[in-house]
Coordinates of C-alpha atoms in Angstrom, one line a residue:
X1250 CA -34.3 16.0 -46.8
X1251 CA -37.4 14.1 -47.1
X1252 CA -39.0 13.1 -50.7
X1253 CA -42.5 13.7 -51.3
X1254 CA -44.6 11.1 -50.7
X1255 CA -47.1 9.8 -52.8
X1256 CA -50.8 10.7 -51.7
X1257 CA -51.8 7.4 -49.6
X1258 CA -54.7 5.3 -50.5
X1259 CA -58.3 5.9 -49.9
X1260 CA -59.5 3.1 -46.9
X1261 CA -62.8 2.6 -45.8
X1262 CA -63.4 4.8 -42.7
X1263 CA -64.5 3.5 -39.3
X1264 CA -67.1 6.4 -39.1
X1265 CA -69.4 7.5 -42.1
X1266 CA -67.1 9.4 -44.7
X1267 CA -63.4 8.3 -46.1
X1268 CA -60.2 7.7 -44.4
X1269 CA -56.8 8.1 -45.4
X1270 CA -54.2 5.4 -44.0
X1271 CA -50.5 6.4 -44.5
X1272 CA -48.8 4.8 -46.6
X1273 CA -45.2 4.0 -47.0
X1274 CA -42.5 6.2 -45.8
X1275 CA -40.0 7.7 -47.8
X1276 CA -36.6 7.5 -47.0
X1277 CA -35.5 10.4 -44.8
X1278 CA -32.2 12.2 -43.6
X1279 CA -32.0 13.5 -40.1
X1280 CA -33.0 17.1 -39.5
X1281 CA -32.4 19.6 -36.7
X1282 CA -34.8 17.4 -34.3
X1283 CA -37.4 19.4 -32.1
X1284 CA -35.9 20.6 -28.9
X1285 CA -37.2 18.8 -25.9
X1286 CA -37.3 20.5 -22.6
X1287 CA -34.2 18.4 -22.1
X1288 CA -31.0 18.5 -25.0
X1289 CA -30.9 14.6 -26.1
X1290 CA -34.3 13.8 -24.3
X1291 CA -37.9 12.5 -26.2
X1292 CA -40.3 15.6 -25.2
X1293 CA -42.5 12.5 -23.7
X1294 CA -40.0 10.6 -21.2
X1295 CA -37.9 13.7 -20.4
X1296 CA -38.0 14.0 -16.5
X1297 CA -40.2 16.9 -14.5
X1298 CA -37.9 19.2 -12.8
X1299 CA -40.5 19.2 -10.3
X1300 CA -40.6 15.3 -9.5
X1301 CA -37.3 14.1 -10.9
X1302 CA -40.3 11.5 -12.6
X1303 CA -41.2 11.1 -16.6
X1304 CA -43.5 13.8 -17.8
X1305 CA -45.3 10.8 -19.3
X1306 CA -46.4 9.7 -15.2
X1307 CA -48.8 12.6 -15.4
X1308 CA -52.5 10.7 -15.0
X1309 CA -54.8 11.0 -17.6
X1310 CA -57.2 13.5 -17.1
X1311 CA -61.4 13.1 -17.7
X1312 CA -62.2 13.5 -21.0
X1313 CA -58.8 13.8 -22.8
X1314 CA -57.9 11.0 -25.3
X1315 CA -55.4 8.6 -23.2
X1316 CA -52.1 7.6 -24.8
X1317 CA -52.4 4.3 -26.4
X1318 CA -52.1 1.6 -24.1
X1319 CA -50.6 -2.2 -25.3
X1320 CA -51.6 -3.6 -28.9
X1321 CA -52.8 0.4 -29.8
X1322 CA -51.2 3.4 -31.1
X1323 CA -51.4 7.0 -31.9
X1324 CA -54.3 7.9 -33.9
X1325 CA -53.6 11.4 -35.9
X1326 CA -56.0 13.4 -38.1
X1327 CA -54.6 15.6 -41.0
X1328 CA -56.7 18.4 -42.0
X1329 CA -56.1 20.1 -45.3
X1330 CA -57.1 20.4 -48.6
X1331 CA -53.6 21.1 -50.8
X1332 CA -54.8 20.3 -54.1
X1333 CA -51.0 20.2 -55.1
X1334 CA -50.2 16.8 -53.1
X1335 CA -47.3 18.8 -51.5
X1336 CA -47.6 17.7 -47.9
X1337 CA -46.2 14.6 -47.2
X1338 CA -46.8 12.7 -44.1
X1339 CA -44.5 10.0 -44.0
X1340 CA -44.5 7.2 -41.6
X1341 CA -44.3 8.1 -38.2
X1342 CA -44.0 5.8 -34.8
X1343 CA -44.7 6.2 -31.3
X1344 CA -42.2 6.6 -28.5
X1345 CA -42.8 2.7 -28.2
X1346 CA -42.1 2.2 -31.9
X1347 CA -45.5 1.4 -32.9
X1348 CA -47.1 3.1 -36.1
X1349 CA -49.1 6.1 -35.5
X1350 CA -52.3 5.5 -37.4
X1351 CA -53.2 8.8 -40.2
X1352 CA -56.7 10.1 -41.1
X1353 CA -57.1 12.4 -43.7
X1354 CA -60.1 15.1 -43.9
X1355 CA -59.8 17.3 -47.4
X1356 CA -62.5 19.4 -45.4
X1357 CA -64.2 20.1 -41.7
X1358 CA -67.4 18.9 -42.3
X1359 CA -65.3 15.5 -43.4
X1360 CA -62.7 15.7 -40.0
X1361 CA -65.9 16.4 -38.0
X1362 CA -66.7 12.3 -38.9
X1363 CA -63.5 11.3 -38.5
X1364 CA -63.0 12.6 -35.2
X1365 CA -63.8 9.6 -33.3
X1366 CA -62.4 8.7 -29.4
X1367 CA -59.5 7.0 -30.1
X1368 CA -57.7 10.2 -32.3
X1369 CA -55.7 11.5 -30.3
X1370 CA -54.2 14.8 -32.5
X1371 CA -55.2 16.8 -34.9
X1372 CA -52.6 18.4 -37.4
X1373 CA -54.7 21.6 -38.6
X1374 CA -53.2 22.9 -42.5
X1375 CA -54.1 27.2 -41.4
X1376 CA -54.3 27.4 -44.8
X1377 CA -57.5 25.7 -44.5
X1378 CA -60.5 28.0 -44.9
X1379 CA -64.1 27.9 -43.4
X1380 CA -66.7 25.8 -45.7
X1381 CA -68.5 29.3 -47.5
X1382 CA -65.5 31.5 -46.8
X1383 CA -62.4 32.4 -48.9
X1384 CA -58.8 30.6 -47.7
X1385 CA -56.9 32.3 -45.3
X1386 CA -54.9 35.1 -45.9
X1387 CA -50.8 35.3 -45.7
X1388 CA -48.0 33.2 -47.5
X1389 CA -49.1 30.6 -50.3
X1390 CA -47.7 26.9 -48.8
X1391 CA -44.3 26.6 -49.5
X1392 CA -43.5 23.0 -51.7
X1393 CA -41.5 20.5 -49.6
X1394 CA -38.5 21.3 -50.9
X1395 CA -35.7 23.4 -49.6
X1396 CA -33.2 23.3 -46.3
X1397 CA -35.2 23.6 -42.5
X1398 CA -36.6 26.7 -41.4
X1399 CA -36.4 27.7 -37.8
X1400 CA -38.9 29.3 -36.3
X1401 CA -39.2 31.3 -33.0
X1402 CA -39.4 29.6 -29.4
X1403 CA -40.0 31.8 -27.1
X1404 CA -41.3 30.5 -24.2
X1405 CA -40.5 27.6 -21.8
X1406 CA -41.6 23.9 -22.6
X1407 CA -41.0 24.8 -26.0
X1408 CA -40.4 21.5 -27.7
X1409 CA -39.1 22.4 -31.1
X1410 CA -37.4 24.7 -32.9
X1411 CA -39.6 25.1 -35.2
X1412 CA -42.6 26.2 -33.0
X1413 CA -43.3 28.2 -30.5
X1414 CA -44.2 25.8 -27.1
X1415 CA -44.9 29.0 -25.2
X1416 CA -48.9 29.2 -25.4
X1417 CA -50.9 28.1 -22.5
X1418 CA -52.9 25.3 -24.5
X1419 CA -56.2 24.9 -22.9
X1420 CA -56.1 28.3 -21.2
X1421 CA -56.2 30.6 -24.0
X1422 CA -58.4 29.1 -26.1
X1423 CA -60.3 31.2 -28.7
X1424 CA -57.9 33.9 -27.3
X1425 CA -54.9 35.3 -28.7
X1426 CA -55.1 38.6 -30.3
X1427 CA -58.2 39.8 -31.8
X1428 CA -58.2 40.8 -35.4
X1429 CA -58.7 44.5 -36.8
X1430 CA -62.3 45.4 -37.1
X1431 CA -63.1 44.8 -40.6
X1432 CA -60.2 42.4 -41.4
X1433 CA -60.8 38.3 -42.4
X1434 CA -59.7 36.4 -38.6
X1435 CA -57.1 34.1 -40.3
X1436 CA -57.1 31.8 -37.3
X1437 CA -61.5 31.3 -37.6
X1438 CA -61.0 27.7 -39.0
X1439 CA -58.1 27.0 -36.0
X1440 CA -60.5 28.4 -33.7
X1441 CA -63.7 26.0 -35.2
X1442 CA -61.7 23.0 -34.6
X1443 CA -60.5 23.8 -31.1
X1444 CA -64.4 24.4 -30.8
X1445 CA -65.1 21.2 -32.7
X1446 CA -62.2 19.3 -30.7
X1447 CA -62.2 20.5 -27.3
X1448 CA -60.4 17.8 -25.6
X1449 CA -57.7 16.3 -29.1
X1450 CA -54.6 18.3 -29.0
X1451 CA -54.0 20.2 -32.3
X1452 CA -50.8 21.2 -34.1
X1453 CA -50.8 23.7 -36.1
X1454 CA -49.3 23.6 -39.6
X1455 CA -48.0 26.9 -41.3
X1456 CA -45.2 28.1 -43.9
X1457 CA -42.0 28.9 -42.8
X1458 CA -42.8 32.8 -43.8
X1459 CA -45.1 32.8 -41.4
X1460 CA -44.3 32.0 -38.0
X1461 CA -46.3 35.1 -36.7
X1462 CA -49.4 33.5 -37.4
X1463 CA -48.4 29.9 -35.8
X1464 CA -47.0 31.4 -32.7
X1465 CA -50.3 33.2 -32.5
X1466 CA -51.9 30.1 -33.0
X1467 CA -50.5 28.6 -30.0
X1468 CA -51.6 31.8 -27.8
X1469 CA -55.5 30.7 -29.4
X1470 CA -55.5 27.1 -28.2
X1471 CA -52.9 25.0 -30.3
X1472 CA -50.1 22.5 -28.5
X1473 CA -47.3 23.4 -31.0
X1474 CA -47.5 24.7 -34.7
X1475 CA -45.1 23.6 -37.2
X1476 CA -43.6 24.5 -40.1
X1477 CA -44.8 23.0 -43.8
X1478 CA -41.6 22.5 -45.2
X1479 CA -39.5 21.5 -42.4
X1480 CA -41.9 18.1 -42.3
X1481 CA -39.9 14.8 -41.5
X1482 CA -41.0 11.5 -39.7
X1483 CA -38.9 12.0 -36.1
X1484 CA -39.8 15.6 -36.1
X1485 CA -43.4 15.0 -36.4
X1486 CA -43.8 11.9 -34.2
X1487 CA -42.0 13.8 -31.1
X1488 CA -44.3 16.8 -32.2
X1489 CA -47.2 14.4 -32.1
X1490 CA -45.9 12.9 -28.4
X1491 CA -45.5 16.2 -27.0
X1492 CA -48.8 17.5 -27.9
X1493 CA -50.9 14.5 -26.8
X1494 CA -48.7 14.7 -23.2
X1495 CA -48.9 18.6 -22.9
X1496 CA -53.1 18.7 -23.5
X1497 CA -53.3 16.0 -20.9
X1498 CA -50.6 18.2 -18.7
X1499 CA -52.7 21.1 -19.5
X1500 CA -56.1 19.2 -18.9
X1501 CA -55.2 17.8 -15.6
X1502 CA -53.8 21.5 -14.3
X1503 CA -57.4 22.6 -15.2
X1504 CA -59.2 19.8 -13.3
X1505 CA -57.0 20.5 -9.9
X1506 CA -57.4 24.2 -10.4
X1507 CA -60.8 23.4 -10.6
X1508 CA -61.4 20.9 -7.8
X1509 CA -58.8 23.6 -5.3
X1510 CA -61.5 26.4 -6.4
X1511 CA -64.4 23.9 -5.6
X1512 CA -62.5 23.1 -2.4
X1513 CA -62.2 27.1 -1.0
X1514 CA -65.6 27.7 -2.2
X1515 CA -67.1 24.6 -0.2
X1516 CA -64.7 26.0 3.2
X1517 CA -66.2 29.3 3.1
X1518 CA -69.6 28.3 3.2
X1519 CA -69.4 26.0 5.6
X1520 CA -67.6 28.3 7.5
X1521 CA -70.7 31.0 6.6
X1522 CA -73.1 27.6 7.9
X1523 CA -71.6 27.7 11.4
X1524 CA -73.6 28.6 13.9
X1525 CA -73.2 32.2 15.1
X1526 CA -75.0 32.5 19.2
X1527 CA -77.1 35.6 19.7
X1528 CA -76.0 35.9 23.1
X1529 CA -75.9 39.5 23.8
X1530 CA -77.0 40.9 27.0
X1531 CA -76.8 37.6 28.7
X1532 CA -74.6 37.0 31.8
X1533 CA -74.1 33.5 31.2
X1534 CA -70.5 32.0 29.6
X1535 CA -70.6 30.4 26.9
X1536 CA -67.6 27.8 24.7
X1537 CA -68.2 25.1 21.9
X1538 CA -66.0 22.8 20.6
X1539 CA -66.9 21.4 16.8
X1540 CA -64.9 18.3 14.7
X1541 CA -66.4 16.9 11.6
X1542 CA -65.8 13.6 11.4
X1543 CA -65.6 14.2 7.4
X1544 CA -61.8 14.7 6.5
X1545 CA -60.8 18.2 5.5
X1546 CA -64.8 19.1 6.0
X1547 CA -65.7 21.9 8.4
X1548 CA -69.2 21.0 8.9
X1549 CA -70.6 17.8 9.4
X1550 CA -74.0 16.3 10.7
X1551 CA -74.2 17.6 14.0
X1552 CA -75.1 21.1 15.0
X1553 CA -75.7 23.9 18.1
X1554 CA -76.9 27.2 18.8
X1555 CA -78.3 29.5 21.5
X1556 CA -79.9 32.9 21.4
X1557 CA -81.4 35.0 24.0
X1558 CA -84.9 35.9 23.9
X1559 CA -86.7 39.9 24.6
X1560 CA -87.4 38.2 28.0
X1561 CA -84.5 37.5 29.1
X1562 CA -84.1 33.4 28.6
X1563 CA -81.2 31.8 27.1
X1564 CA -82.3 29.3 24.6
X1565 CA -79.4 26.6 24.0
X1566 CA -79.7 23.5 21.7
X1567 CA -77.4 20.7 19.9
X1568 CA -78.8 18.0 17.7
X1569 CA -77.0 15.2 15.5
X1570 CA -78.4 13.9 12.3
X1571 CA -77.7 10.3 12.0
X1572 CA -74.8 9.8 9.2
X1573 CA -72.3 11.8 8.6
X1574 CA -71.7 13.1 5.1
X1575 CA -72.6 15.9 3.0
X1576 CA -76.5 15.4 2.7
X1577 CA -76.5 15.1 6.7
X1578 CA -74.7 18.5 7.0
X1579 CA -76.9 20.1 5.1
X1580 CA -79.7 18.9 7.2
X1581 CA -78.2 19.7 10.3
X1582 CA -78.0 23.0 8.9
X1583 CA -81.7 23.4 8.1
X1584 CA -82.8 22.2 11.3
X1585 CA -80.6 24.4 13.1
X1586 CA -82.2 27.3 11.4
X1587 CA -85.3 26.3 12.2
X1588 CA -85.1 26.0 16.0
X1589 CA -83.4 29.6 15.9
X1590 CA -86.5 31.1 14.0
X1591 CA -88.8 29.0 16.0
X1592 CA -87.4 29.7 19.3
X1593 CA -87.3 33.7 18.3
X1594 CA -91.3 33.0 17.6
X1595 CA -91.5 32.3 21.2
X1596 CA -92.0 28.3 20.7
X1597 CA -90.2 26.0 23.0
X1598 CA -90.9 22.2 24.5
X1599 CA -93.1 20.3 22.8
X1600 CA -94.6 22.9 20.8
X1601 CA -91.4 23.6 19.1
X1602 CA -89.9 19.9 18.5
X1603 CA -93.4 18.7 16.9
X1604 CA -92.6 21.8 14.4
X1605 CA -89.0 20.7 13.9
X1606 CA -89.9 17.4 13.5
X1607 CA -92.4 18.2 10.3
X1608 CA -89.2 20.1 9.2
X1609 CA -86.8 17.0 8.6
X1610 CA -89.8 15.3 7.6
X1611 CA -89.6 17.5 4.2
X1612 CA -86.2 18.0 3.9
X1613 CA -84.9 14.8 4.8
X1614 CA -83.9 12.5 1.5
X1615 CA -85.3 9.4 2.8
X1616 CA -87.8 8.4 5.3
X1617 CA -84.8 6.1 7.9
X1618 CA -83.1 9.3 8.2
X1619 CA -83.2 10.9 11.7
X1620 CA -82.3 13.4 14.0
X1621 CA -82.1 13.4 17.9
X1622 CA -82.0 17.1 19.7
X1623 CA -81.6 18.5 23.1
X1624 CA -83.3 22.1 24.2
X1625 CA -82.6 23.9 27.3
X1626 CA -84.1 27.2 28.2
X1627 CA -82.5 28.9 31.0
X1628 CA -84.9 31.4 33.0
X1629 CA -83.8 34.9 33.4
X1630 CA -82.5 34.6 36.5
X1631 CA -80.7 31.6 35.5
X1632 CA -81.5 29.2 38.4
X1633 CA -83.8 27.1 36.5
X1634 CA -84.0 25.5 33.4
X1635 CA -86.2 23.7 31.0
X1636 CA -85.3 20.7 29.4
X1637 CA -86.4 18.4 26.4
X1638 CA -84.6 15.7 25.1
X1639 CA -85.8 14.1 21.5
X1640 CA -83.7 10.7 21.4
X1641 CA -80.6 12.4 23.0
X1642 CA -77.9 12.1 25.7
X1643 CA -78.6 13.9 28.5
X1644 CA -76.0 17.3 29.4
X1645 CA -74.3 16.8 31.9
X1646 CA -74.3 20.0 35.2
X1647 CA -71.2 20.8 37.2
X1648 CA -72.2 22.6 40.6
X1649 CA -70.1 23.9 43.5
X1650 CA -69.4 21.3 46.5
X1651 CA -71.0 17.9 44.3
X1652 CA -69.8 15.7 41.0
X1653 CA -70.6 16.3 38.1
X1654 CA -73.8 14.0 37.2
X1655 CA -76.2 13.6 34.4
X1656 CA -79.2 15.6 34.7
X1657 CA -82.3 13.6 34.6
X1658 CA -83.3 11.9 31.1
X1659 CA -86.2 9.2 32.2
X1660 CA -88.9 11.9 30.2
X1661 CA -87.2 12.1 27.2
X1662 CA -88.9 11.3 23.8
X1663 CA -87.5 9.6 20.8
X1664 CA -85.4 11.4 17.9
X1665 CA -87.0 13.5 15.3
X1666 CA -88.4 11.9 12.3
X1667 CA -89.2 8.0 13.8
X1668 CA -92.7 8.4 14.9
X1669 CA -95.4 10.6 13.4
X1670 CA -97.2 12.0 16.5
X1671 CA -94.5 11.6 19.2
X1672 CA -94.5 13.9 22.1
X1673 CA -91.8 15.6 23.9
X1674 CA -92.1 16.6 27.2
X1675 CA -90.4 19.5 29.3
X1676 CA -88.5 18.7 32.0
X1677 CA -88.2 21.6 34.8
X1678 CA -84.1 21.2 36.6
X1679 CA -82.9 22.9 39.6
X1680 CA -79.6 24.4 38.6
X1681 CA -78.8 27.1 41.9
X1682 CA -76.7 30.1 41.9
X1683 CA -73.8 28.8 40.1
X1684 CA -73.5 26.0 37.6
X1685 CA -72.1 24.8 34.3
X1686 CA -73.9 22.8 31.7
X1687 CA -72.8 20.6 29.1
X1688 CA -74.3 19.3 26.4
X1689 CA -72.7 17.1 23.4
X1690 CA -73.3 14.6 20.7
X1691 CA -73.1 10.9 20.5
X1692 CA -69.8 11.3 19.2
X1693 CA -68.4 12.6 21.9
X1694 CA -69.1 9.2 23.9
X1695 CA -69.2 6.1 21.3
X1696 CA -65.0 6.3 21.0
X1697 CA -63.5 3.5 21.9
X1698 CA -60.7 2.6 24.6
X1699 CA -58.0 0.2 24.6
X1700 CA -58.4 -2.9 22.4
X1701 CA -61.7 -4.0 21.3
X1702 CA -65.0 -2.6 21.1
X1703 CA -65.3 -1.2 24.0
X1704 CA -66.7 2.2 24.2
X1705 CA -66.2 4.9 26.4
X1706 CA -69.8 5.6 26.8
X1707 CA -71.8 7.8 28.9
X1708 CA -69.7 6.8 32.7
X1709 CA -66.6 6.8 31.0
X1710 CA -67.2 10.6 29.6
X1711 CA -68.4 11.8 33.7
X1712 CA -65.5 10.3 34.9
X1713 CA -63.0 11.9 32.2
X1714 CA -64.7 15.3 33.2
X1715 CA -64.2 15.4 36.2
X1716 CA -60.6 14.4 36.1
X1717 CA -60.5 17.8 34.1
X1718 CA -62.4 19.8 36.5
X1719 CA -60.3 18.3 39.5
X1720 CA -57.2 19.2 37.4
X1721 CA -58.7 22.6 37.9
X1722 CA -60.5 23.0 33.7
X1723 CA -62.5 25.5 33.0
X1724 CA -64.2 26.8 30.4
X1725 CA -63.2 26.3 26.3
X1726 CA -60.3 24.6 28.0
X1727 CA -61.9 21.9 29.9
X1728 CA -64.0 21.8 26.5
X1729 CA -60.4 21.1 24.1
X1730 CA -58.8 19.0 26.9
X1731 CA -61.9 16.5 27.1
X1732 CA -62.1 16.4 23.4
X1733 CA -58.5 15.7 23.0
X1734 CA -58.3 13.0 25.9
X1735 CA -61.4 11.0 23.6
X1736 CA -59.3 11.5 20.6
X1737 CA -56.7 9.5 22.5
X1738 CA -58.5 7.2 23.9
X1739 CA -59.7 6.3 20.5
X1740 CA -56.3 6.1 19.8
X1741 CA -56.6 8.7 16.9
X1742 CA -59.3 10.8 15.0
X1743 CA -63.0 10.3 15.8
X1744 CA -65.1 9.0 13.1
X1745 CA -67.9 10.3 13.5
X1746 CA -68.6 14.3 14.2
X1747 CA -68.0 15.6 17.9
X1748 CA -70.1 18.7 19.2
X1749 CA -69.7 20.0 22.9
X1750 CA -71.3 23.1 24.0
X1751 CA -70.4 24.5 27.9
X1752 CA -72.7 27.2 29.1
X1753 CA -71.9 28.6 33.1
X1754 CA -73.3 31.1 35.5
X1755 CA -70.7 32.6 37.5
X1756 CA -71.1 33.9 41.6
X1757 CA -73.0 36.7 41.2
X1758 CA -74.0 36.3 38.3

């Protein structure tokens, strides 16, 4: 059984406000030591069933005190006022036998100084009451005399048996059980330091006749609680260990939970973002094929859409804003707003790119980012079409009996947002009695094949086509099967975002 120690010596403090430094240990006789997850094994190093791999592996998270790293140690703050001298802290190391350093705060308004970055736990006396309020109520401290107490463990991960490990640490803070209306809330000063201390771990320190209130202060917030007279060197430095290693555990759960929440609510508004064609009443086909080049994104910087007009014209468009991040999707998603409420105002041609055009102007982020576009609107009868083309690759038309080919591009203008008072004409195209269009983004033809640099380019993507089409593709298929044959060309993923949209007209039709 450990002797009490003698109260340690005042030190200057690193902050405003005393410090205690520990001072010798007494000489100590084993206890029952704190049960680690695994019989034998420090709390600290004992392997995750999970990983087979030291608890200890888990990375630090933001904002949570890391464990000391070479030529440092454990920093611990004690916060009680005992007048009595009874609680004796004796020396305590670190699981790499290096002194854990000991402040001492008779008060909060005193631990709120010497709470400084490099502590790393807080041992909290619940006897401790709120500056202007009464001490807690429930058992007076018990003197450090007397065999071991166990206390209850009741939950998995519990690391002593002295405590209860079965709290969900950062979870439940300021939860727990809330106290009869009209009765003092004997865990208020716990609950000001967890407020005060949101990223140190905290034991809490209580008598052996009251084990209620430490389990409950592990279902507020605390890592462990302990038990006054059951006090020794090993059992408080694994305590200690286990703690700093189970807020970090508890703070890195919180960040992935976090970042996987982020993550699902990012997917479904992309997936909200993506373009929905207003199509209805129109006898023309219609497939699209969309890859981000962003990894795990669903959106990226190039964008489509086509609607049908009162009169009977298909509108179609597909644009690309240069870059492909974040910022650029967003764009792309403005701008593809846009032309929809600009073509459903009855603008088209010129009239309607000089408009979209002012639009990137203000959105944009900075004046070198652009945006090149192609329009087609397809007549009722849908044997003619007009086309613009704002810095953009020219679709490519499939009819009955000839090769696919390039429509004309000689007319086109240059992209959105390079010259102030551009113009874009509108180019009227023969497309007969049956027909399929494509259009597509840049990234659909800069992938490379074979070794080197070389591209696949503009030739390269006719030629591929109409391989498909001689293989007998059609439709979303001859869309997925040219995709795919650039992705292997390229000899793996794209990098920068693909778009293709096929529109047809049928015999018939």
């Amino acid at each position: 059984m450990p002797a009490p120690v003698p109260r340690p010596r005042a030190v200057p403090a690193v902050e405003s406000g005393p410090a205690m430094d520990s001072g010798p240990a007494a000489t100590t006789t084993d206890r029952a030591p704190m049960r680690a997850p695994v019989t034998g094994e420090d709390p600290v190093t004992a392997p995750d069933p999970a990983t087979g791999r030291p608890s200890a592996a888990v990375a630090a998270a933001p904002g949570v005190p890391a464990p000391a790293a070479s030529g440092g140690g454990l920093s611990l703050l004690v916060i009680e006022d005992d007048p009595a001298g009874s609680l004796g802290i004796p020396e305590l190391l670190d699981a790499a036998g290096k002194p854990i350093r000991i402040r001492t705060a008779r008060n909060l308004t005193e631990a709120e100084r010497l709470l400084t970055d490099d502590v790393h736990c807080i041992l909290l006396d619940l006897a401790l009451a709120l500056p202007g309020a009464g001490r807690p109520r429930g058992p007076a401290p018990a003197p450090t005399t007397g065999g071991p107490t166990t206390g209850t463990a009741t939950g998995p991960g519990t690391p002593t048996g002295t405590g209860t490990g079965a709290g969900t640490g950062d979870t439940a803070t300021n939860g727990g059980t809330p106290p009869k209306p009209g009765a003092p809330d004997e865990l208020a000063t716990l609950k000001h330091v967890l407020r005060l201390a949101p990223r140190h771990a905290v034991l809490a320190l209580t008598t052996s006749g009251d084990a209620e209130r430490g389990a409950e202060a592990v279902r507020v917030g605390a890592q462990d609680y302990l038990f006054r007279d059951e006090l020794d060197a090993r059992l408080l430095s694994r305590a200690i260990r286990y703690a700093v290693e189970r807020k970090r555990a508890d703070a890195a759960q919180r960040k992935l939970t976090e970042s996987r929440l982020r993550a699902q609510e990012n997917a479904r508004l992309e997936r909200g973002l993506l373009p929905k064609p207003l199509l209805d009443g129109s006898r023309l086909s219609f497939a699209a094929s969309y890859r981000p080049g962003r990894s795990r994104a669903l959106l990226g910087g190039d964008f489509y859409d086509a609607v049908r007009t009162p009169d009977g014209t298909v509108h179609a468009m597909i644009g690309d804003v240069c870059g492909h991040g974040p910022d650029e999707a967003a764009l792309g998603v403005e701008l593809r707003i846009a032309w929809r409420a600009l073509t459903l105002a009855g603008l088209c041609g010129d009239e309607l790119l000089s408009t979209l055009q002012q639009v990137l102007e203000h959105e944009r982020a900075d004046e070198e980012i652009f945006a090149t576009l192609c329009t087609v609107d397809i007549a009722p009868d849908g044997r003619r079409a007009g086309l613009s083309l704002a810095g953009h690759p020219s679709p490519l038309v499939v009819r009955p009996g000839r090769l696919a080919e390039l429509l004309p591009y000689e007319s086109g203008g240059p992209a959105l947002g390079l010259l102030p008072r551009a113009r874009w004409p509108r180019r009227q195209v023969d497309l007969g009695g049956t027909w399929s269009l494509m259009l597509y983004t840049d990234g659909l033809i800069e992938g490379r094949i074979g070794v080197g640099n070389q591209r696949l380019g503009q030739d390269g993507m006719v030629e591929l086509v109409r391989r498909q089409l001689a293989a007998g593709m059609r439709g979303e298929e001859l869309l997925e099967r040219t995709v795919t044959e650039v992705r292997d060309l390229n000899g793996g993923d794209l990098t920068d975002d693909v778009a293709v949209v096929l529109l047809g007209r049928e015999p018939g039709h």
